[in-house]
């Protein structure tokens, strides 16, 4: 497991969340000033400097439930409100989209280009806010510094860690089904055509060498695909042609997006112990994170009437039906987070911090609670 995976997971899932929210804001004809406020508030919270500094520290991935709680809080960092059915659908779309992107990366290193595509698109969503744009550019620089010098093997470990995180996630998404990149069982279709990874050759030729390293024979074979050489490598600079299209906004063309649980996912969910009977440690981690997230800076509307509900479904009837038909094992409990800095919360936070304190163990063996505290502290 790579300890450099969390920033890439968080930023890419956050990018997909912003794509979806932007599409729904347009679909519901939300006034432009309100829509801009929603996106600006969420991006500003997501790219908070202190939060990013802690996020980039080497650490293991958090549990799926803990990460889901982060995005639940992030989605409500502005004036919109999502009920549980819409939040479930939002998270499903986010995770399936990024899983597809990781699977389809020609090279492990290209997951960084996918991340840059997300950051480029996010900058387009908040282009009228120079201060927030600067936050995104600072994160880009951090990505370049941390990941620019990693080897191919280290990127492969990151890719494997991401795929393990998404393992057994087979949710059908209408866009992928219509584009025929996903089968009816929720599994993705691997292509046998298109450009090969940059730095590699089109398959079809076997070269044989002698003990001196001299080429002595070549044999051609039919590979059964329709491959071409990559035209050029994508740019890893702040501004440039990424070449790779994975990670760009697939909702830029307005079309309805539906999600469905495959039979395999339903069966698997019924067997998932974490969902049915969470162990005390996992539950404590989630509760601890929920309390910490209460300290995140949130833009509260001055006028309570300014807030509005966002629906991820075409109609309220569809939303209600989705809430009724979704397997209970795959729904996440809604956590109400008190964001006010009151005395009771401070005492509770101090108590939880004390439970996670380790006096005799070295720093690197500290519990995940300390990592969570470091990630969200003082926001």
CSV table of C-alpha atoms in Angstrom, one decimal:
chain,number,residue,atom,x,y,z
A,1,UNK,CA,0.0,0.0,0.0
A,2,UNK,CA,1.4,3.4,-1.0
A,3,UNK,CA,1.3,6.2,1.6
A,4,UNK,CA,1.2,8.7,-1.2
A,5,UNK,CA,-2.2,7.8,-2.5
A,6,UNK,CA,-4.6,9.9,-0.4
A,7,UNK,CA,-4.0,13.3,-2.0
A,8,UNK,CA,-4.7,11.9,-5.5
A,9,UNK,CA,-7.8,10.0,-4.3
A,10,UNK,CA,-9.2,13.1,-2.5
A,11,UNK,CA,-8.5,15.6,-5.3
A,12,UNK,CA,-9.8,13.4,-8.1
A,13,UNK,CA,-13.0,12.4,-6.3
A,14,UNK,CA,-13.5,16.1,-5.3
A,15,UNK,CA,-13.1,17.1,-9.0
A,16,UNK,CA,-15.8,14.6,-10.0
A,17,UNK,CA,-18.1,15.9,-7.2
A,18,UNK,CA,-17.7,19.4,-8.6
A,19,UNK,CA,-18.5,18.3,-12.1
A,20,UNK,CA,-21.7,16.7,-11.0
A,21,UNK,CA,-22.8,19.6,-8.8
A,22,UNK,CA,-22.1,22.0,-11.6
A,23,UNK,CA,-24.2,19.9,-14.0
A,24,UNK,CA,-27.1,19.7,-11.5
A,25,UNK,CA,-27.0,23.4,-10.7
A,26,UNK,CA,-27.4,24.1,-14.5
A,27,UNK,CA,-30.1,21.4,-14.9
A,28,UNK,CA,-32.2,23.0,-12.1
A,29,UNK,CA,-31.7,26.4,-13.5
A,30,UNK,CA,-30.2,27.8,-10.3
A,31,UNK,CA,-29.4,31.5,-10.8
A,32,UNK,CA,-25.8,32.2,-11.8
A,33,UNK,CA,-24.8,34.1,-8.7
A,34,UNK,CA,-26.0,31.3,-6.4
A,35,UNK,CA,-24.4,28.6,-8.6
A,36,UNK,CA,-21.0,30.5,-8.5
A,37,UNK,CA,-21.3,30.9,-4.7
A,38,UNK,CA,-21.8,27.2,-4.3
A,39,UNK,CA,-18.8,26.2,-6.4
A,40,UNK,CA,-16.6,28.9,-5.0
A,41,UNK,CA,-17.4,27.9,-1.4
A,42,UNK,CA,-16.8,24.2,-2.0
A,43,UNK,CA,-13.5,24.8,-3.9
A,44,UNK,CA,-12.3,27.2,-1.3
A,45,UNK,CA,-12.9,24.7,1.5
A,46,UNK,CA,-11.5,21.8,-0.5
A,47,UNK,CA,-8.2,23.6,-1.3
A,48,UNK,CA,-7.7,25.2,2.2
A,49,UNK,CA,-4.0,25.6,2.6
A,50,UNK,CA,-3.6,24.0,6.0
A,51,UNK,CA,-5.8,21.1,5.0
A,52,UNK,CA,-3.7,20.5,1.9
A,53,UNK,CA,-0.5,20.6,3.9
A,54,UNK,CA,-1.7,17.9,6.2
A,55,UNK,CA,-3.3,15.9,3.3
A,56,UNK,CA,0.0,15.7,1.5
A,57,UNK,CA,1.8,14.1,4.5
A,58,UNK,CA,2.6,10.4,3.9
A,59,UNK,CA,-0.3,8.4,5.4
A,60,UNK,CA,-2.4,5.4,4.6
A,61,UNK,CA,-5.9,5.7,3.1
A,62,UNK,CA,-8.8,6.1,5.4
A,63,UNK,CA,-11.8,3.7,5.4
A,64,UNK,CA,-14.5,4.2,2.8
A,65,UNK,CA,-17.0,5.4,5.5
A,66,UNK,CA,-14.5,8.0,6.8
A,67,UNK,CA,-13.8,9.3,3.4
A,68,UNK,CA,-17.5,9.4,2.5
A,69,UNK,CA,-18.0,11.6,5.6
A,70,UNK,CA,-15.4,14.1,4.3
A,71,UNK,CA,-17.3,14.5,1.1
A,72,UNK,CA,-20.7,14.7,2.8
A,73,UNK,CA,-19.2,17.7,4.8
A,74,UNK,CA,-17.6,19.2,1.7
A,75,UNK,CA,-20.8,19.0,-0.4
A,76,UNK,CA,-22.6,21.0,2.3
A,77,UNK,CA,-19.8,23.6,2.7
A,78,UNK,CA,-22.1,26.1,1.0
A,79,UNK,CA,-25.8,26.9,0.7
A,80,UNK,CA,-27.0,23.7,-1.0
A,81,UNK,CA,-28.5,20.8,0.9
A,82,UNK,CA,-28.6,17.2,-0.4
A,83,UNK,CA,-30.8,14.5,1.2
A,84,UNK,CA,-29.4,11.0,1.7
A,85,UNK,CA,-30.6,9.6,-1.6
A,86,UNK,CA,-29.0,12.4,-3.6
A,87,UNK,CA,-25.8,12.2,-1.6
A,88,UNK,CA,-25.6,8.4,-2.2
A,89,UNK,CA,-26.0,9.0,-5.9
A,90,UNK,CA,-23.4,11.8,-5.9
A,91,UNK,CA,-20.8,9.6,-4.1
A,92,UNK,CA,-21.6,6.6,-6.4
A,93,UNK,CA,-21.0,8.7,-9.5
A,94,UNK,CA,-17.8,10.2,-8.1
A,95,UNK,CA,-16.3,6.8,-7.2
A,96,UNK,CA,-17.3,4.9,-10.3
A,97,UNK,CA,-16.0,7.7,-12.6
A,98,UNK,CA,-12.6,7.8,-10.9
A,99,UNK,CA,-12.3,4.0,-10.8
A,100,UNK,CA,-12.9,4.0,-14.6
A,101,UNK,CA,-10.2,6.6,-15.0
A,102,UNK,CA,-7.6,4.7,-12.9
A,103,UNK,CA,-8.4,1.5,-14.8
A,104,UNK,CA,-8.0,3.2,-18.2
A,105,UNK,CA,-4.7,5.0,-17.5
A,106,UNK,CA,-2.3,3.9,-20.2
A,107,UNK,CA,0.6,4.2,-17.7
A,108,UNK,CA,0.5,4.3,-13.9
A,109,UNK,CA,2.1,7.7,-14.0
A,110,UNK,CA,-0.9,9.0,-16.0
A,111,UNK,CA,-3.0,9.1,-12.9
A,112,UNK,CA,-1.1,12.4,-12.3
A,113,UNK,CA,-2.3,13.7,-15.7
A,114,UNK,CA,-5.9,12.7,-14.7
A,115,UNK,CA,-5.5,14.7,-11.5
A,116,UNK,CA,-4.2,17.7,-13.5
A,117,UNK,CA,-7.2,17.4,-15.8
A,118,UNK,CA,-9.5,17.7,-12.8
A,119,UNK,CA,-7.6,20.7,-11.5
A,120,UNK,CA,-7.7,22.4,-14.9
A,121,UNK,CA,-11.4,22.0,-15.1
A,122,UNK,CA,-11.9,23.2,-11.5
A,123,UNK,CA,-10.0,26.4,-12.4
A,124,UNK,CA,-12.5,26.8,-15.2
A,125,UNK,CA,-15.4,26.6,-12.8
A,126,UNK,CA,-14.0,29.4,-10.5
A,127,UNK,CA,-12.2,31.5,-13.0
A,128,UNK,CA,-13.7,34.7,-11.7
A,129,UNK,CA,-12.2,34.2,-8.2
A,130,UNK,CA,-8.4,35.0,-8.2
A,131,UNK,CA,-7.9,34.1,-4.6
A,132,UNK,CA,-9.4,30.6,-5.0
A,133,UNK,CA,-7.5,30.1,-8.3
A,134,UNK,CA,-4.3,30.8,-6.4
A,135,UNK,CA,-5.3,28.1,-3.9
A,136,UNK,CA,-5.7,25.6,-6.7
A,137,UNK,CA,-2.3,26.6,-8.3
A,138,UNK,CA,-0.6,26.1,-5.0
A,139,UNK,CA,-2.0,22.6,-4.8
A,140,UNK,CA,-0.7,22.0,-8.4
A,141,UNK,CA,2.8,23.0,-7.2
A,142,UNK,CA,2.5,20.6,-4.3
A,143,UNK,CA,1.5,17.8,-6.6
A,144,UNK,CA,4.5,18.5,-8.9
A,145,UNK,CA,6.9,18.6,-5.9
A,146,UNK,CA,5.7,15.4,-4.3
A,147,UNK,CA,5.0,13.3,-7.4
A,148,UNK,CA,7.3,14.7,-10.1
A,149,UNK,CA,10.2,12.6,-9.0
A,150,UNK,CA,8.5,9.3,-8.3
A,151,UNK,CA,9.6,6.2,-10.2
A,152,UNK,CA,7.4,4.1,-12.5
A,153,UNK,CA,7.3,1.5,-9.7
A,154,UNK,CA,6.1,4.0,-7.1
A,155,UNK,CA,3.3,5.1,-9.4
A,156,UNK,CA,2.4,1.5,-10.0
A,157,UNK,CA,2.0,1.0,-6.3
A,158,UNK,CA,-0.2,4.1,-6.1
A,159,UNK,CA,-2.4,2.7,-8.9
A,160,UNK,CA,-2.6,-0.7,-7.2
A,161,UNK,CA,-3.6,1.0,-3.9
A,162,UNK,CA,-6.4,2.9,-5.7
A,163,UNK,CA,-7.7,-0.2,-7.4
A,164,UNK,CA,-7.7,-2.1,-4.1
A,165,UNK,CA,-9.8,0.8,-2.6
A,166,UNK,CA,-12.3,0.5,-5.4
A,167,UNK,CA,-12.3,-3.3,-5.6
A,168,UNK,CA,-15.8,-4.9,-5.9
A,169,UNK,CA,-17.4,-1.6,-6.7
A,170,UNK,CA,-19.7,-2.4,-9.7
A,171,UNK,CA,-22.3,0.3,-9.9
A,172,UNK,CA,-23.8,0.8,-13.4
A,173,UNK,CA,-23.8,4.4,-14.7
A,174,UNK,CA,-26.0,5.4,-17.6
A,175,UNK,CA,-23.3,7.4,-19.4
A,176,UNK,CA,-20.8,4.5,-19.3
A,177,UNK,CA,-23.5,2.1,-20.4
A,178,UNK,CA,-24.6,4.3,-23.4
A,179,UNK,CA,-20.9,4.8,-24.4
A,180,UNK,CA,-20.5,1.0,-24.2
A,181,UNK,CA,-17.5,1.2,-21.8
A,182,UNK,CA,-19.4,-0.6,-19.1
A,183,UNK,CA,-21.2,-3.9,-19.2
A,184,UNK,CA,-24.6,-4.6,-17.7
A,185,UNK,CA,-22.9,-6.3,-14.7
A,186,UNK,CA,-21.2,-3.0,-13.8
A,187,UNK,CA,-17.7,-4.1,-15.0
A,188,UNK,CA,-15.7,-1.9,-17.4
A,189,UNK,CA,-14.7,-2.9,-20.9
A,190,UNK,CA,-11.0,-2.7,-21.5
A,191,UNK,CA,-10.2,-1.3,-25.0
A,192,UNK,CA,-8.2,-3.2,-27.7
A,193,UNK,CA,-7.6,-0.2,-29.8
A,194,UNK,CA,-6.3,3.4,-29.7
A,195,UNK,CA,-2.9,4.8,-28.7
A,196,UNK,CA,-0.4,2.7,-26.7
A,197,UNK,CA,1.2,4.1,-23.6
A,198,UNK,CA,3.8,6.9,-24.3
A,199,UNK,CA,7.3,5.4,-24.6
A,200,UNK,CA,6.1,2.0,-25.8
A,201,UNK,CA,5.7,0.5,-29.3
A,202,UNK,CA,2.6,-0.9,-31.1
A,203,UNK,CA,2.4,-4.6,-30.4
A,204,UNK,CA,3.0,-7.1,-33.2
A,205,UNK,CA,6.8,-7.6,-33.2
A,206,UNK,CA,9.0,-10.0,-31.2
A,207,UNK,CA,12.7,-9.3,-31.2
A,208,UNK,CA,15.3,-11.9,-30.2
A,209,UNK,CA,18.8,-11.1,-29.0
A,210,UNK,CA,22.0,-13.1,-28.5
A,211,UNK,CA,24.2,-13.2,-25.4
A,212,UNK,CA,26.0,-10.1,-26.6
A,213,UNK,CA,22.8,-8.1,-26.8
A,214,UNK,CA,22.7,-8.1,-30.6
A,215,UNK,CA,19.3,-8.4,-32.3
A,216,UNK,CA,19.4,-11.7,-34.3
A,217,UNK,CA,15.8,-12.3,-35.3
A,218,UNK,CA,12.4,-10.7,-35.5
A,219,UNK,CA,9.0,-12.4,-35.6
A,220,UNK,CA,5.7,-10.7,-36.3
A,221,UNK,CA,2.4,-11.8,-34.8
A,222,UNK,CA,-1.2,-10.7,-35.0
A,223,UNK,CA,-2.3,-8.9,-31.8
A,224,UNK,CA,-6.0,-8.7,-32.7
A,225,UNK,CA,-6.3,-5.0,-31.8
A,226,UNK,CA,-6.2,-1.7,-33.6
A,227,UNK,CA,-3.4,0.1,-31.9
A,228,UNK,CA,-1.5,3.2,-32.9
A,229,UNK,CA,1.6,5.0,-31.5
A,230,UNK,CA,1.0,7.7,-28.9
A,231,UNK,CA,1.3,11.1,-30.7
A,232,UNK,CA,3.1,12.8,-27.7
A,233,UNK,CA,3.3,12.7,-24.0
A,234,UNK,CA,0.9,14.8,-21.9
A,235,UNK,CA,2.2,17.9,-20.3
A,236,UNK,CA,2.9,17.9,-16.5
A,237,UNK,CA,3.4,21.6,-16.4
A,238,UNK,CA,1.0,24.1,-14.9
A,239,UNK,CA,-0.4,25.0,-18.3
A,240,UNK,CA,-0.1,22.6,-21.2
A,241,UNK,CA,-1.8,19.9,-23.3
A,242,UNK,CA,-2.5,16.9,-21.1
A,243,UNK,CA,-3.3,14.8,-24.3
A,244,UNK,CA,-5.1,12.3,-22.0
A,245,UNK,CA,-8.8,13.0,-21.8
A,246,UNK,CA,-9.4,11.0,-18.7
A,247,UNK,CA,-10.5,13.2,-15.9
A,248,UNK,CA,-12.1,15.9,-18.0
A,249,UNK,CA,-15.7,16.9,-17.4
A,250,UNK,CA,-18.0,14.3,-19.0
A,251,UNK,CA,-21.0,16.2,-17.9
A,252,UNK,CA,-20.2,19.3,-19.9
A,253,UNK,CA,-22.9,18.1,-22.4
A,254,UNK,CA,-26.1,18.1,-20.5
A,255,UNK,CA,-27.6,14.6,-20.3
A,256,UNK,CA,-29.3,12.6,-17.5
A,257,UNK,CA,-27.1,10.3,-15.5
A,258,UNK,CA,-28.6,7.3,-13.7
A,259,UNK,CA,-27.0,4.8,-11.4
A,260,UNK,CA,-28.0,1.2,-10.7
A,261,UNK,CA,-26.6,-1.4,-8.4
A,262,UNK,CA,-25.6,-4.6,-10.2
A,263,UNK,CA,-26.6,-7.9,-8.8
A,264,UNK,CA,-23.0,-8.7,-7.8
A,265,UNK,CA,-22.7,-5.5,-5.8
A,266,UNK,CA,-25.9,-6.2,-4.0
A,267,UNK,CA,-24.8,-9.7,-3.0
A,268,UNK,CA,-21.4,-8.4,-2.0
A,269,UNK,CA,-22.9,-5.6,0.1
A,270,UNK,CA,-25.0,-8.1,2.0
A,271,UNK,CA,-21.8,-9.9,3.0
A,272,UNK,CA,-19.8,-6.8,3.9
A,273,UNK,CA,-19.2,-6.9,7.7
A,274,UNK,CA,-18.2,-3.2,7.9
A,275,UNK,CA,-21.6,-2.2,6.6
A,276,UNK,CA,-23.7,-4.7,8.5
A,277,UNK,CA,-22.0,-4.7,11.9
A,278,UNK,CA,-19.2,-2.2,12.0
A,279,UNK,CA,-16.5,-3.0,14.5
A,280,UNK,CA,-16.0,-0.6,17.4
A,281,UNK,CA,-12.7,0.8,16.0
A,282,UNK,CA,-14.2,1.6,12.6
A,283,UNK,CA,-17.2,3.2,14.3
A,284,UNK,CA,-14.9,5.3,16.6
A,285,UNK,CA,-12.9,6.4,13.6
A,286,UNK,CA,-16.0,7.7,11.9
A,287,UNK,CA,-17.3,9.4,15.0
A,288,UNK,CA,-13.9,10.9,15.6
A,289,UNK,CA,-13.7,12.3,12.1
A,290,UNK,CA,-17.3,13.6,12.3
A,291,UNK,CA,-16.3,15.7,15.3
A,292,UNK,CA,-13.1,16.9,13.7
A,293,UNK,CA,-15.0,17.9,10.6
A,294,UNK,CA,-17.2,20.1,12.8
A,295,UNK,CA,-14.2,22.5,12.9
A,296,UNK,CA,-14.0,22.9,9.2
A,297,UNK,CA,-14.6,26.5,8.0
A,298,UNK,CA,-18.0,26.7,6.4
A,299,UNK,CA,-19.6,29.5,4.6
A,300,UNK,CA,-22.9,30.0,6.4
A,301,UNK,CA,-25.5,32.0,4.5
A,302,UNK,CA,-26.5,35.3,6.2
A,303,UNK,CA,-30.0,34.8,5.1
A,304,UNK,CA,-31.5,31.3,6.0
A,305,UNK,CA,-33.8,31.6,3.0
A,306,UNK,CA,-30.7,31.8,0.7
A,307,UNK,CA,-30.1,28.0,1.1
A,308,UNK,CA,-31.7,25.6,-1.3
A,309,UNK,CA,-31.9,21.8,-1.9
A,310,UNK,CA,-30.2,20.2,-4.8
A,311,UNK,CA,-31.6,17.1,-6.3
A,312,UNK,CA,-29.4,14.6,-8.1
A,313,UNK,CA,-32.4,13.0,-9.8
A,314,UNK,CA,-34.6,14.2,-12.6
A,315,UNK,CA,-37.7,14.4,-10.3
A,316,UNK,CA,-38.5,14.2,-6.6
A,317,UNK,CA,-40.4,10.9,-7.2
A,318,UNK,CA,-37.2,9.3,-8.6
A,319,UNK,CA,-35.3,10.5,-5.6
A,320,UNK,CA,-37.8,9.0,-3.2
A,321,UNK,CA,-37.9,5.7,-5.1
A,322,UNK,CA,-34.1,5.5,-5.0
A,323,UNK,CA,-34.1,6.0,-1.3
A,324,UNK,CA,-36.6,3.1,-0.9
A,325,UNK,CA,-34.9,0.7,-3.3
A,326,UNK,CA,-31.2,1.2,-2.4
A,327,UNK,CA,-29.8,-1.7,-0.3
A,328,UNK,CA,-29.5,-0.7,3.3
A,329,UNK,CA,-26.0,-2.1,3.4
A,330,UNK,CA,-24.9,0.4,0.7
A,331,UNK,CA,-26.4,3.5,2.3
A,332,UNK,CA,-24.3,5.6,4.6
A,333,UNK,CA,-25.7,6.9,7.8
A,334,UNK,CA,-26.2,10.6,7.7
A,335,UNK,CA,-24.1,12.4,10.3
A,336,UNK,CA,-25.2,15.7,11.7
A,337,UNK,CA,-22.1,17.7,12.4
A,338,UNK,CA,-22.2,20.7,14.8
A,339,UNK,CA,-19.8,23.3,13.4
A,340,UNK,CA,-20.1,25.8,16.3
A,341,UNK,CA,-17.1,26.2,18.5
A,342,UNK,CA,-18.9,25.6,21.8
A,343,UNK,CA,-17.4,24.4,25.1
A,344,UNK,CA,-19.1,21.0,25.0
A,345,UNK,CA,-17.6,20.1,21.6
A,346,UNK,CA,-14.1,21.3,22.8
A,347,UNK,CA,-14.3,19.0,25.8
A,348,UNK,CA,-15.5,16.1,23.7
A,349,UNK,CA,-12.7,16.7,21.2
A,350,UNK,CA,-10.1,16.8,24.0
A,351,UNK,CA,-11.5,13.5,25.4
A,352,UNK,CA,-11.2,11.8,22.0
A,353,UNK,CA,-7.7,13.2,21.5
A,354,UNK,CA,-6.7,11.7,24.9
A,355,UNK,CA,-8.0,8.3,23.8
A,356,UNK,CA,-5.8,8.4,20.7
A,357,UNK,CA,-2.7,9.6,22.6
A,358,UNK,CA,0.2,7.1,22.6
A,359,UNK,CA,3.0,7.9,25.0
A,360,UNK,CA,5.4,5.0,24.7
A,361,UNK,CA,5.2,4.3,20.9
A,362,UNK,CA,7.3,6.1,18.3
A,363,UNK,CA,5.6,8.7,16.2
A,364,UNK,CA,5.3,6.6,13.0
A,365,UNK,CA,3.2,4.0,14.9
A,366,UNK,CA,0.6,6.6,16.0
A,367,UNK,CA,-3.0,5.6,15.5
A,368,UNK,CA,-5.0,6.7,12.5
A,369,UNK,CA,-6.9,9.1,14.8
A,370,UNK,CA,-3.8,11.3,15.0
A,371,UNK,CA,-3.6,11.3,11.2
A,372,UNK,CA,-7.3,12.4,11.0
A,373,UNK,CA,-6.6,15.1,13.6
A,374,UNK,CA,-3.6,16.3,11.7
A,375,UNK,CA,-5.6,16.4,8.5
A,376,UNK,CA,-8.5,18.5,9.8
A,377,UNK,CA,-6.9,20.4,12.7
A,378,UNK,CA,-7.4,24.1,12.9
A,379,UNK,CA,-9.6,24.4,9.7
